[in-house]
Amino acid sequence: MKSNHPAIVQKMYDIILWMMPLIEKFPKNKRYTIGSRMENVLLEILDLLVEASYSRSKIALLKRANLDLEKFRFLARLAKDLKFVDLRRYKYISEILDEVGSMLGGWIKQQAKA
């Protein structure tokens, strides 16, 4: 995906591509509750980041994306604690989420100064 979007948009896109097959392997009775919620939050974050990349007033969108990122962190931890995701994969997604969080925080700070 080559575009003029900020790198964080591509990073979120890659997270979604990585998470979707993992969520499909959740137990059937939880795939449609926790799994669906995880998918929706990830997609919402991506939507907000894309919208922010085109918007003049970005800060409110970025703060909503940041809140949704925090929600997803809790959902990922829940999936790990329920043993839907093994520790190795959880550590990997946590590191990526921390990287996205840093990128998002930097974008928010940059917009606050502007």
XYZ file of C-alpha atoms in Angstrom:
114
model
C 0.000 0.000 0.000
C 1.866 3.048 -1.220
C 0.268 6.321 -0.257
C 0.781 9.790 1.118
C -0.606 8.768 4.493
C 1.524 8.990 7.626
C 3.517 5.835 8.492
C 1.167 5.139 11.409
C -1.667 4.429 8.946
C 0.380 1.689 7.263
C 1.380 0.328 10.680
C -2.288 0.054 11.739
C -3.150 -1.574 8.419
C -0.399 -4.158 9.025
C -1.656 -4.823 12.562
C -5.136 -5.501 11.206
C -3.761 -7.875 8.573
C -1.837 -9.722 11.295
C -4.693 -9.815 13.828
C -7.602 -10.902 11.593
C -6.403 -14.501 11.031
C -5.535 -14.748 14.731
C -9.017 -13.600 15.765
C -10.577 -16.158 13.397
C -8.957 -18.876 15.532
C -10.631 -17.724 18.756
C -13.158 -20.192 20.192
C -16.375 -19.858 18.212
C -18.446 -18.627 21.153
C -15.903 -15.835 21.860
C -15.050 -14.964 18.253
C -18.341 -13.111 17.925
C -18.001 -11.214 21.189
C -14.383 -10.423 22.058
C -13.082 -11.114 18.544
C -15.692 -8.923 16.911
C -15.039 -6.134 19.395
C -11.301 -6.357 18.711
C -11.861 -6.166 14.961
C -14.218 -3.198 15.309
C -11.817 -1.251 17.528
C -8.898 -1.880 15.164
C -10.931 -0.777 12.165
C -12.135 2.313 14.026
C -8.544 3.287 14.839
C -7.609 2.917 11.175
C -10.646 4.980 10.135
C -9.746 7.754 12.573
C -6.110 7.850 11.449
C -7.061 8.020 7.777
C -9.618 10.721 8.515
C -7.052 12.674 10.549
C -4.559 12.484 7.708
C -7.074 14.332 5.502
C -8.560 16.661 8.101
C -7.544 20.194 9.012
C -8.558 19.727 12.659
C -6.793 16.507 13.549
C -6.443 16.664 17.329
C -9.923 15.408 18.287
C -9.646 12.496 15.832
C -6.182 11.598 17.090
C -7.310 11.661 20.721
C -10.210 9.337 19.862
C -7.785 7.019 18.073
C -5.553 7.089 21.154
C -8.475 6.144 23.400
C -9.446 3.306 21.062
C -5.837 2.116 21.044
C -5.997 1.888 24.834
C -9.267 -0.058 24.589
C -7.610 -2.471 22.190
C -4.685 -2.974 24.585
C -7.151 -4.176 27.222
C -8.922 -6.450 24.734
C -5.586 -7.951 23.680
C -4.668 -8.552 27.315
C -8.048 -10.158 27.912
C -7.523 -12.439 24.905
C -4.131 -13.441 26.342
C -5.526 -14.072 29.833
C -8.316 -16.197 28.361
C -5.622 -18.108 26.447
C -6.961 -17.183 22.986
C -3.553 -15.669 22.227
C -0.286 -17.202 23.391
C 2.295 -15.178 25.308
C 4.683 -14.870 22.338
C 2.021 -13.360 20.087
C 0.768 -11.132 22.907
C 4.278 -9.764 23.460
C 4.614 -9.107 19.729
C 1.314 -7.235 19.445
C 2.084 -5.307 22.659
C 5.379 -4.098 21.208
C 3.685 -3.017 17.968
C 0.909 -1.269 19.921
C 3.540 0.573 21.985
C 5.188 1.706 18.757
C 1.853 2.896 17.361
C 1.123 4.615 20.668
C 4.427 6.480 20.488
C 3.770 7.516 16.896
C 0.266 8.640 17.801
C 1.487 10.546 20.863
C 4.074 12.317 18.722
C 1.426 13.245 16.156
C -0.852 14.583 18.905
C 1.993 16.686 20.393
C 2.918 18.010 16.951
C -0.706 19.006 16.312
C -1.027 20.620 19.748
C 1.917 22.893 18.911
C 0.461 23.854 15.531
